[in-house]
PDB file of C-alpha atoms in Angstrom:
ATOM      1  CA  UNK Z   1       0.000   0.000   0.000  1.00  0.00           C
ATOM      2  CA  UNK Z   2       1.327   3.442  -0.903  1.00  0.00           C
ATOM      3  CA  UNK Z   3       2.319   5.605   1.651  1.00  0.00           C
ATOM      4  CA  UNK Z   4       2.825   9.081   0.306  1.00  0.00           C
ATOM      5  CA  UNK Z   5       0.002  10.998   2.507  1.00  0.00           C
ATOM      6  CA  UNK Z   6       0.296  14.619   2.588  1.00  0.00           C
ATOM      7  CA  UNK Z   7       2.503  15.713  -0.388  1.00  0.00           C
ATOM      8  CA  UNK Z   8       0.887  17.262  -3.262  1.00  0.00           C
ATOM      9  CA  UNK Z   9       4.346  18.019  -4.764  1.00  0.00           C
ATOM     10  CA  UNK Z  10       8.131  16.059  -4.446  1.00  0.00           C
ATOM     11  CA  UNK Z  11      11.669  17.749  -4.062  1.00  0.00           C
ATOM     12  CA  UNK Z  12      13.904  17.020  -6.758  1.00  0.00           C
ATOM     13  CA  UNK Z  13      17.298  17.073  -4.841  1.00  0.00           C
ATOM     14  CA  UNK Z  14      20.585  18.532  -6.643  1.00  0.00           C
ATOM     15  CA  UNK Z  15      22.648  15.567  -4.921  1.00  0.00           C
ATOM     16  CA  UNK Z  16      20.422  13.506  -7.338  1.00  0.00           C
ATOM     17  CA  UNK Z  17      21.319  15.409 -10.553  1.00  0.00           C
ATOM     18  CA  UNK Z  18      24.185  13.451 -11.586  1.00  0.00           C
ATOM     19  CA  UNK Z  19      22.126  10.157 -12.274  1.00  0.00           C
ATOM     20  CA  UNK Z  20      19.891  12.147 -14.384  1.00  0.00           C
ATOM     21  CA  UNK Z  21      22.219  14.606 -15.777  1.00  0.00           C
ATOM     22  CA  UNK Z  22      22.754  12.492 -19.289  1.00  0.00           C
ATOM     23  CA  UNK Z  23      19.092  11.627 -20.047  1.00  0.00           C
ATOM     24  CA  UNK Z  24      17.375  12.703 -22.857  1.00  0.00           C
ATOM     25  CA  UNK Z  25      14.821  15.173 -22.064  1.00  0.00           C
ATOM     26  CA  UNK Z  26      12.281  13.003 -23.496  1.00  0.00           C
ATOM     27  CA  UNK Z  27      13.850  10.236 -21.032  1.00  0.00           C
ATOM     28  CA  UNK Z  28      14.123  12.770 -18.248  1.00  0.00           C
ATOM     29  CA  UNK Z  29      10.148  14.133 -19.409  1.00  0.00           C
ATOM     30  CA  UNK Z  30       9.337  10.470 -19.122  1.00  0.00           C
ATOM     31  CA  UNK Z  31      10.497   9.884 -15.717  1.00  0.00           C
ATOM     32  CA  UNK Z  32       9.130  12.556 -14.094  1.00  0.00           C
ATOM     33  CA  UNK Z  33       6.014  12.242 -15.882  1.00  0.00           C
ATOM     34  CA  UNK Z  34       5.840   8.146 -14.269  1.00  0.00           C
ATOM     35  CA  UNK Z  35       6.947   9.667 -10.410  1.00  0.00           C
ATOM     36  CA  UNK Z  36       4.453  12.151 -10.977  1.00  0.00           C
ATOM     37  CA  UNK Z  37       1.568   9.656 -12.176  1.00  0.00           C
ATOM     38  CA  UNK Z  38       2.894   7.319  -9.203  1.00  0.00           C
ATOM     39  CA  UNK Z  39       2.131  10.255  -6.553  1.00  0.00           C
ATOM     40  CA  UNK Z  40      -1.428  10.767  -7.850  1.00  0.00           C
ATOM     41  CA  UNK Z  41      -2.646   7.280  -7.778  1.00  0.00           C
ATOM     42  CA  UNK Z  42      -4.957   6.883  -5.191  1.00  0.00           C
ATOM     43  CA  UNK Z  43      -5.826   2.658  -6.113  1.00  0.00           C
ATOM     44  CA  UNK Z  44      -2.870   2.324  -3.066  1.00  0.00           C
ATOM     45  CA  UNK Z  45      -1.306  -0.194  -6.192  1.00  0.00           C
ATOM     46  CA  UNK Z  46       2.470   0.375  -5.937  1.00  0.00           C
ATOM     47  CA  UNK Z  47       2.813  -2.160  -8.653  1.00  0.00           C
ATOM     48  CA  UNK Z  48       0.854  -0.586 -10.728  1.00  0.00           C
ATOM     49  CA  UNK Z  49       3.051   2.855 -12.478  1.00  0.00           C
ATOM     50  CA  UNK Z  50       6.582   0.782 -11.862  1.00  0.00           C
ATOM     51  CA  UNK Z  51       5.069  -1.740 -14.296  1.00  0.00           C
ATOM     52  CA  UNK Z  52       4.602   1.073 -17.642  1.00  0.00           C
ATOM     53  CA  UNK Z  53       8.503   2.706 -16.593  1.00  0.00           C
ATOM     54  CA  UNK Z  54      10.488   1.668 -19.223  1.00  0.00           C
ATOM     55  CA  UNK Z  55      13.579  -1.056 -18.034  1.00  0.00           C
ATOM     56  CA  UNK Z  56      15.993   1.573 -18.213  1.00  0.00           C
ATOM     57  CA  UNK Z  57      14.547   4.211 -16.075  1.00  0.00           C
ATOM     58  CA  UNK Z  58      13.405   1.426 -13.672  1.00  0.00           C
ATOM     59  CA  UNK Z  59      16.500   2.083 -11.352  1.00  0.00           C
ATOM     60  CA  UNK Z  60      16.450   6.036 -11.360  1.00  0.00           C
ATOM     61  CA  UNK Z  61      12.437   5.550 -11.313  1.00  0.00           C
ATOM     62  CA  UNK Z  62      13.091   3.761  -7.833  1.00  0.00           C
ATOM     63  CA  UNK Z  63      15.830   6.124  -6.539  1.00  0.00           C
ATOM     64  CA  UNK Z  64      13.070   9.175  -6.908  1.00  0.00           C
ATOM     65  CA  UNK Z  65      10.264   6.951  -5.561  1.00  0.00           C
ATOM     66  CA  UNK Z  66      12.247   6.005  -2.581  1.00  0.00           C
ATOM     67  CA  UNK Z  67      13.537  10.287  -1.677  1.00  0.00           C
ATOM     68  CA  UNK Z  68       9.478  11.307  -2.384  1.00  0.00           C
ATOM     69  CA  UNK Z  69       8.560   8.517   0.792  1.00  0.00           C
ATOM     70  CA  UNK Z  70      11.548   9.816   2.624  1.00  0.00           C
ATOM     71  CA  UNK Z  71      10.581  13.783   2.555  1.00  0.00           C
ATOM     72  CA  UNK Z  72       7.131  13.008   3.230  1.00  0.00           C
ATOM     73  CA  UNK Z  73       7.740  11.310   6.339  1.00  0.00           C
ATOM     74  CA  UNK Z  74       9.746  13.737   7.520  1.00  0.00           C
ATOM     75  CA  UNK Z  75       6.985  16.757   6.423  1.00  0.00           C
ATOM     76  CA  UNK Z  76       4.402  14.471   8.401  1.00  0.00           C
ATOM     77  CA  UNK Z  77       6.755  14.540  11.166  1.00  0.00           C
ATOM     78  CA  UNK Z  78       7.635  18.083  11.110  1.00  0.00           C
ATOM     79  CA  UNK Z  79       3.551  18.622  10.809  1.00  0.00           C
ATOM     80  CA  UNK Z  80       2.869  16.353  13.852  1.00  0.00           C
ATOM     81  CA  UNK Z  81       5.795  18.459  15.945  1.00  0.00           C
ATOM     82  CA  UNK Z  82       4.068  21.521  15.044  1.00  0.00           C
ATOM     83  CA  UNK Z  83       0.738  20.686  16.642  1.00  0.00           C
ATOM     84  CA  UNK Z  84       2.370  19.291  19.642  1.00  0.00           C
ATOM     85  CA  UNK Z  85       3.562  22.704  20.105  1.00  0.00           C
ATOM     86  CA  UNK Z  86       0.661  24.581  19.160  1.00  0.00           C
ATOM     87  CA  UNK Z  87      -0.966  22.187  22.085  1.00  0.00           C
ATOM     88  CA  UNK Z  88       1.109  23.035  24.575  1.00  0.00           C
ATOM     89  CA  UNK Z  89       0.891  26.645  23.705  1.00  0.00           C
ATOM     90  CA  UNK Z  90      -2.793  26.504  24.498  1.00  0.00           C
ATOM     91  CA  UNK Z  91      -2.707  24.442  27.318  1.00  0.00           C
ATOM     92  CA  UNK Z  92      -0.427  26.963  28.626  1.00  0.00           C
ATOM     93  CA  UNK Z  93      -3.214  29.911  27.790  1.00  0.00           C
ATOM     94  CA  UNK Z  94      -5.753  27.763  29.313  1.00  0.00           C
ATOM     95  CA  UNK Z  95      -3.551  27.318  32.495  1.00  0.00           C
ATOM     96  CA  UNK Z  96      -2.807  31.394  32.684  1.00  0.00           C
ATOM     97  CA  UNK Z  97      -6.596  32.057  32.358  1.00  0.00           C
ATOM     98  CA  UNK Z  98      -7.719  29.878  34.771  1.00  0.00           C
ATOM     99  CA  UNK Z  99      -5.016  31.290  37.430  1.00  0.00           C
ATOM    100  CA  UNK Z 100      -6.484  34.044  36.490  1.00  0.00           C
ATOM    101  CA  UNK Z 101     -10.196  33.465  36.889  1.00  0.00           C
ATOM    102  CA  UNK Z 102      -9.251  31.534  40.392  1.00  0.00           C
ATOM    103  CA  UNK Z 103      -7.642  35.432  41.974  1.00  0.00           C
ATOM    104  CA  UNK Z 104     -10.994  36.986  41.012  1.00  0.00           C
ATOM    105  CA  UNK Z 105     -12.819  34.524  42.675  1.00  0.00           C
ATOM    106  CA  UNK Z 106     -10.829  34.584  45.620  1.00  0.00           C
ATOM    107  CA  UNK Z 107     -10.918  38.970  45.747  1.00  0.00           C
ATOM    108  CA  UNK Z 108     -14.688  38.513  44.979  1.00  0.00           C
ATOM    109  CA  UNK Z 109     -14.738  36.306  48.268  1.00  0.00           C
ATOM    110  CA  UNK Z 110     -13.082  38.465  50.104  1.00  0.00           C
ATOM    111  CA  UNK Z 111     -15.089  41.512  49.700  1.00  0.00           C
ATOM    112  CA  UNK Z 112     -18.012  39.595  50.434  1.00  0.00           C
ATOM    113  CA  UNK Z 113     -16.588  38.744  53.427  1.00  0.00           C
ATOM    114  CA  UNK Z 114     -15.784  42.088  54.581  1.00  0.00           C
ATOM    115  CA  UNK Z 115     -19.163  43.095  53.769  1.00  0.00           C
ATOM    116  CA  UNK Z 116     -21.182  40.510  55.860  1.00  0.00           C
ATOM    117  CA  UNK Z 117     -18.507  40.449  58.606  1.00  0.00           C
ATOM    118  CA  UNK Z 118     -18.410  43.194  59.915  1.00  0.00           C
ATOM    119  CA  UNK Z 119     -18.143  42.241  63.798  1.00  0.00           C
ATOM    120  CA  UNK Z 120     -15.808  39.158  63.076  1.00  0.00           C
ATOM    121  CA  UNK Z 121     -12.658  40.649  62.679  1.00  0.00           C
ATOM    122  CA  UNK Z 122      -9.966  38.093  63.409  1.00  0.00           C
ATOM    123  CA  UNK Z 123     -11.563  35.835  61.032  1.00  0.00           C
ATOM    124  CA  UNK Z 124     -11.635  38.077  58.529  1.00  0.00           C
ATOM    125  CA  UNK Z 125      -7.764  38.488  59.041  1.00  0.00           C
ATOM    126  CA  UNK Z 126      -7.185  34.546  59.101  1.00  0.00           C
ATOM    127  CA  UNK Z 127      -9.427  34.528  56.122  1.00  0.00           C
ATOM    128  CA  UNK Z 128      -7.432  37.182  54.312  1.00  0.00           C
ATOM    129  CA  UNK Z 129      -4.073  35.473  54.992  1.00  0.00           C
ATOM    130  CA  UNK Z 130      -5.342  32.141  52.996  1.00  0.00           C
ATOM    131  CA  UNK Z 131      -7.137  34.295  50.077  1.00  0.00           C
ATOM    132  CA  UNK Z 132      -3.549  35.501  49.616  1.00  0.00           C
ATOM    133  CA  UNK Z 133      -1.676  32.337  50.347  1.00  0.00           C
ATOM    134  CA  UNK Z 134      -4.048  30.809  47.517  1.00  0.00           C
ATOM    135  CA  UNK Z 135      -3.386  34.285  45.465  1.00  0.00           C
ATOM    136  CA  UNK Z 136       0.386  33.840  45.877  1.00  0.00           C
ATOM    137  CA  UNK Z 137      -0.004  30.086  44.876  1.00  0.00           C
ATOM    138  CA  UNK Z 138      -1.763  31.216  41.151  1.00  0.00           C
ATOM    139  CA  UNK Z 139       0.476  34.044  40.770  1.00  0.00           C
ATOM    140  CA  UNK Z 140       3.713  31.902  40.662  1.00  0.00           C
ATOM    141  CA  UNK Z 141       2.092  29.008  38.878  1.00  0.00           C
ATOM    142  CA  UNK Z 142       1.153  31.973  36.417  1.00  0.00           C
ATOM    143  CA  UNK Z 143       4.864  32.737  36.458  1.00  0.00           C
ATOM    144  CA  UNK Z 144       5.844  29.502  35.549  1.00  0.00           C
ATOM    145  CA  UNK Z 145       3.940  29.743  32.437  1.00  0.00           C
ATOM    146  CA  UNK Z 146       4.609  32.814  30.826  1.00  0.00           C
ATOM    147  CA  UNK Z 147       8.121  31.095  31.013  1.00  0.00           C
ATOM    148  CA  UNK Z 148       7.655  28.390  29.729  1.00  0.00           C
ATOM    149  CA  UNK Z 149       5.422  30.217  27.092  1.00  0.00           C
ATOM    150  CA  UNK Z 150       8.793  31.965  26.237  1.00  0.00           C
ATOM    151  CA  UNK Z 151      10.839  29.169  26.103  1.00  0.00           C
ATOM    152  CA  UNK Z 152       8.296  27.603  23.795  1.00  0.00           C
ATOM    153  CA  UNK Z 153       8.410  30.692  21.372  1.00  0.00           C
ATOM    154  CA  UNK Z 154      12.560  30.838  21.708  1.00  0.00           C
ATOM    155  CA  UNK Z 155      12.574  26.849  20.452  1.00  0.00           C
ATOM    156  CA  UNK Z 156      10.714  27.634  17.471  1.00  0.00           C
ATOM    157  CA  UNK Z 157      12.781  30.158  16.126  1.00  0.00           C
ATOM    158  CA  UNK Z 158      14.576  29.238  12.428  1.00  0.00           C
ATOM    159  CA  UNK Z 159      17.667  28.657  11.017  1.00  0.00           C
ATOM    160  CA  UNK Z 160      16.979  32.382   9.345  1.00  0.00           C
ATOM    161  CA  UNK Z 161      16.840  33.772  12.182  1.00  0.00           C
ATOM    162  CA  UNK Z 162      19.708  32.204  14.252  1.00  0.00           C
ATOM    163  CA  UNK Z 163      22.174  33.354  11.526  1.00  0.00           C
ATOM    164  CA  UNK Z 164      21.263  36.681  11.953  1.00  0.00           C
ATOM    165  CA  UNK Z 165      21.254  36.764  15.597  1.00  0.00           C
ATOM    166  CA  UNK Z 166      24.532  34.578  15.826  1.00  0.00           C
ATOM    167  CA  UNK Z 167      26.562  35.116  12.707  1.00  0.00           C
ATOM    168  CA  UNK Z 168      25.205  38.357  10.611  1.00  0.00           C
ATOM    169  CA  UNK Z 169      25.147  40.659  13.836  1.00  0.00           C
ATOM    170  CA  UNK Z 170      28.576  39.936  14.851  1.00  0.00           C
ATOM    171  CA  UNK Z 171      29.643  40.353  10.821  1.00  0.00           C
ATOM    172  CA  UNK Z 172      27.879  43.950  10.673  1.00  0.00           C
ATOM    173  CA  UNK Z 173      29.433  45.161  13.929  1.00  0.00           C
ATOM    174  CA  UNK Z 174      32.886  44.148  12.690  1.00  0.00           C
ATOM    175  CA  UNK Z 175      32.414  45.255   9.324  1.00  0.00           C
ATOM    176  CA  UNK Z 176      31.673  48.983  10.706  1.00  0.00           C
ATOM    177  CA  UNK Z 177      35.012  48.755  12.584  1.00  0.00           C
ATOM    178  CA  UNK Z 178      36.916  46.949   9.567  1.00  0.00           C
ATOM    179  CA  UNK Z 179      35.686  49.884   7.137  1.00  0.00           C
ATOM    180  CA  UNK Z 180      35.782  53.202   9.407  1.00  0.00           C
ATOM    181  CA  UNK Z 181      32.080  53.610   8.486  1.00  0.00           C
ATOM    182  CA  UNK Z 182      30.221  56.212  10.654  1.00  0.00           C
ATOM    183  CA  UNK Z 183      26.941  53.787   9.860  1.00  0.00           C
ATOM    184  CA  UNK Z 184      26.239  52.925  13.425  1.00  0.00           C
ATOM    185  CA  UNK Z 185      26.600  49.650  14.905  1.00  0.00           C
ATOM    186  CA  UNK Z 186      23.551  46.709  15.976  1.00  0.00           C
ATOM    187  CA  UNK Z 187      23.091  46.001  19.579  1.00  0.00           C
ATOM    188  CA  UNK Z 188      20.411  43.916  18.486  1.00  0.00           C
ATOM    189  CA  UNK Z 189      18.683  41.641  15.739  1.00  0.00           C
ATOM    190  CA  UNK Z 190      14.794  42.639  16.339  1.00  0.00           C
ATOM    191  CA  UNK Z 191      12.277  41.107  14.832  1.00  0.00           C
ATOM    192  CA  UNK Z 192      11.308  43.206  12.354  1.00  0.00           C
ATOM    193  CA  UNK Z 193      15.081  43.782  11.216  1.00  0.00           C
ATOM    194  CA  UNK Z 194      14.975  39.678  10.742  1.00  0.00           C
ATOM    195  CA  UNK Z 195      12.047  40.373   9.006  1.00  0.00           C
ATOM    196  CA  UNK Z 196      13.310  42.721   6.543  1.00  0.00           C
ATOM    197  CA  UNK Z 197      16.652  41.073   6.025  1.00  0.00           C
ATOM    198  CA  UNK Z 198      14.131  37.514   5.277  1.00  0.00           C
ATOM    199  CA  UNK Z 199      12.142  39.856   2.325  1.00  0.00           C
ATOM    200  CA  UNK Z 200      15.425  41.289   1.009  1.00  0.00           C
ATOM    201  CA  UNK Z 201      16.928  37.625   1.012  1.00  0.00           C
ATOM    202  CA  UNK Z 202      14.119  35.447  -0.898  1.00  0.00           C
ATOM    203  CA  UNK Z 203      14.311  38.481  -3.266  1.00  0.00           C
ATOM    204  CA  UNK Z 204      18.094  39.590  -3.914  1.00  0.00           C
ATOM    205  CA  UNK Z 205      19.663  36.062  -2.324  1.00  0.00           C
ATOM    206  CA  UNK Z 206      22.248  36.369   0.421  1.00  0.00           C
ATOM    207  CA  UNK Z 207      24.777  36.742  -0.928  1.00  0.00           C
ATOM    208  CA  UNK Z 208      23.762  40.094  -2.074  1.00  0.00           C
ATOM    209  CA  UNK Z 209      22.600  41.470   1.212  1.00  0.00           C
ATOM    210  CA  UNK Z 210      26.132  40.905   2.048  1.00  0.00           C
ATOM    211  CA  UNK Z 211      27.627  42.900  -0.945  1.00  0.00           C
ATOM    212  CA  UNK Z 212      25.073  45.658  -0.459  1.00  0.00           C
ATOM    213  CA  UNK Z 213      25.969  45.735   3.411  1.00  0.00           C
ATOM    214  CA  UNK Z 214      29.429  46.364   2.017  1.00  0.00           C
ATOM    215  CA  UNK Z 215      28.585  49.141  -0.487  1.00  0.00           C
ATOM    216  CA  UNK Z 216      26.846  51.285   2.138  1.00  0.00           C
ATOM    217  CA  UNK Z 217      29.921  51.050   4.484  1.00  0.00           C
ATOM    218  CA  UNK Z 218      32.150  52.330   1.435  1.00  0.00           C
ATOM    219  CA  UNK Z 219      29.783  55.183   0.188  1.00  0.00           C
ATOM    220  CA  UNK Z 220      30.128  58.261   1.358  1.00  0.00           C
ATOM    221  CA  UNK Z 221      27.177  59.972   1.321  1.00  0.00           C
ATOM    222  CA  UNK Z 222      25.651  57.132   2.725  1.00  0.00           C
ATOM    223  CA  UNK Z 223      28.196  57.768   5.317  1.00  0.00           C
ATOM    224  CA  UNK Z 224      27.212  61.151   6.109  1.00  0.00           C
ATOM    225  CA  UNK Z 225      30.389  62.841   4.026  1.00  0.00           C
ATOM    226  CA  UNK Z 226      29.064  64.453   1.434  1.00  0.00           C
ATOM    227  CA  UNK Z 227      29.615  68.636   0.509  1.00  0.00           C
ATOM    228  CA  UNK Z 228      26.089  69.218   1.487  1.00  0.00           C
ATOM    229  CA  UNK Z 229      24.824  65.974   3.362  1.00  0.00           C
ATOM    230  CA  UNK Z 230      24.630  65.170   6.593  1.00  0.00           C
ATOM    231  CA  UNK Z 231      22.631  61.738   6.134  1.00  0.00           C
ATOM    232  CA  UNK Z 232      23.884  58.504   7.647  1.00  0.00           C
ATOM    233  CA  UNK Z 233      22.495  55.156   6.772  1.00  0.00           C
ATOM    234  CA  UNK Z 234      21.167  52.390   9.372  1.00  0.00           C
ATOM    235  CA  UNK Z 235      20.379  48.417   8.586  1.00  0.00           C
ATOM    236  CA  UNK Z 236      17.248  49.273   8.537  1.00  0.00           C
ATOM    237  CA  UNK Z 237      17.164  51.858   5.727  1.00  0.00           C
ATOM    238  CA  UNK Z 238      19.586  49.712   3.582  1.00  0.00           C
ATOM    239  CA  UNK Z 239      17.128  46.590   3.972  1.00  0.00           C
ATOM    240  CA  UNK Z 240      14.550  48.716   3.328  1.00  0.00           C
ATOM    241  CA  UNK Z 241      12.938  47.915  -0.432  1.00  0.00           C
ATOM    242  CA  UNK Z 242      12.988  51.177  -1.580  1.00  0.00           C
ATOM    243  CA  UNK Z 243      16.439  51.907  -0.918  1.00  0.00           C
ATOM    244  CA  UNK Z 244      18.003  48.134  -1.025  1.00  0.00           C
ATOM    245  CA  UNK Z 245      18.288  47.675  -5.148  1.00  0.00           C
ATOM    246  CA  UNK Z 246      20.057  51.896  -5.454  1.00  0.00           C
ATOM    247  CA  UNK Z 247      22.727  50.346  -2.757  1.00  0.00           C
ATOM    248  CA  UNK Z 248      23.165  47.229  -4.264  1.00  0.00           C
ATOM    249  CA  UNK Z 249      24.036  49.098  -7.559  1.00  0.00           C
ATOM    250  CA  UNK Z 250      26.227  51.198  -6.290  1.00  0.00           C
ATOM    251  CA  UNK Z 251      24.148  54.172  -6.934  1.00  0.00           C
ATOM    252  CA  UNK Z 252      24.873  55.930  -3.757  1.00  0.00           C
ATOM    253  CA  UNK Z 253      28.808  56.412  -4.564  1.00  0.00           C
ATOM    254  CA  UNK Z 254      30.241  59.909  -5.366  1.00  0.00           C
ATOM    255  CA  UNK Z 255      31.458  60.339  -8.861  1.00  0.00           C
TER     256      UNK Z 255
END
């Protein structure tokens, strides 16, 4: 019985490329058109496509079949990590609102208390001392949470973002000092900055975020020494779309 589940599509990795390299394209068409056809049977007969591939492609037809059952398990397991997260995420909202509902209940009582009680003040007082004893108790449990809340959030950040934080920041900082730029240093990767840097990325590539970084350290207006300017640049303007492709050209250089 086929196993392929979830995906509606299948990776074609570049580590693979060299046993398809020297087909024909009507041999590589062929193949891809058979993995394809494979994927979108739903009889659950694995038999059924790997009988109509052609004896040649039989081998490469089973090398693809074999990396499409491999990436879906791990998107099914990536899929089923996700919602154990999102679960405890809510279970930890549920927790926070119920601590929460608990120290109204327990001022409600109080006032009530206070209110009909009048004449009974040392049991008011005792009373008082385990309202807040039970307050105390939610409070810290409520504590807890958030924390773990946080710790939640921190695990889920992506590889993205941890090469910004821990290997782009660090470049920047040292790249102001290498170059004598008067473009200020990062104390820290926000966010939004990841944010912007991720846009500029799936756009431009990497690799030219770094050149363009490197640009704006070398211009001079955009170091604030032009005749007449007085304007110096920040991450976040160069990252900016607007100003990102001008840097990357070079068009912010004095003639």
């Amino acid at each position: 019985m086929k196993t392929i589940e979830s995906g509606k599509c299948f990776i074609l990795h570049l580590d693979q490329w060299p046993g398809l390299e020297y087909l024909s394209d009507e041999k590589l068409g062929c193949l891809i058109r058979h993995i394809v056809h494979w994927m979108l049977d739903e009889t659950g007969d694995e038999r059924k496509e790997e009988l109509l591939v052609p004896t040649d492609l039989l081998p490469l037809f089973k090398v693809l079949q074999n990396q499409v059952r491999i990436d879906d398990k791990k998107y099914q397991q990536k899929c089923e990590m996700n919602r154990q997260k999102a679960m405890k995420r809510w279970a930890v909202k549920e927790q926070d609102a119920a601590a929460c509902r608990g120290m109204q209940n327990n001022n409600n009582n109080n006032n009530n208390n206070n209110n009909n009680n009048n004449n009974n003040n040392n049991n008011n007082n005792n009373n008082n001392l385990e309202d807040f004893g039970r307050i105390n108790s939610s409070s810290s449990s409520s504590t807890v949470s958030v924390a773990a809340n946080i710790e939640e959030e921190e695990d889920e950040e992506d590889d993205f973002s941890i090469l910004m934080k821990k290997k782009f920041l660090p470049w920047w900082n040292e790249l102001v000092k290498d170059t004598a730029s008067d473009i200020k240093p990062m104390k820290h990767m926000t966010r939004n900055r990841i944010e912007l840097a991720r846009k500029i990325c799936k756009t431009y590539g990497k690799d030219n975020l770094f050149l363009a970084c490197r640009k704006a350290m070398l211009s001079p207006f955009l170091n604030g020494r032009g005749k007449n300017a007085r304007f110096i640049a920040t991450f976040d303007w160069i990252v900016n779309e607007k100003h990102f492709l001008d840097v990357l050209e070079g068009n912010f250089y004095n003639k």
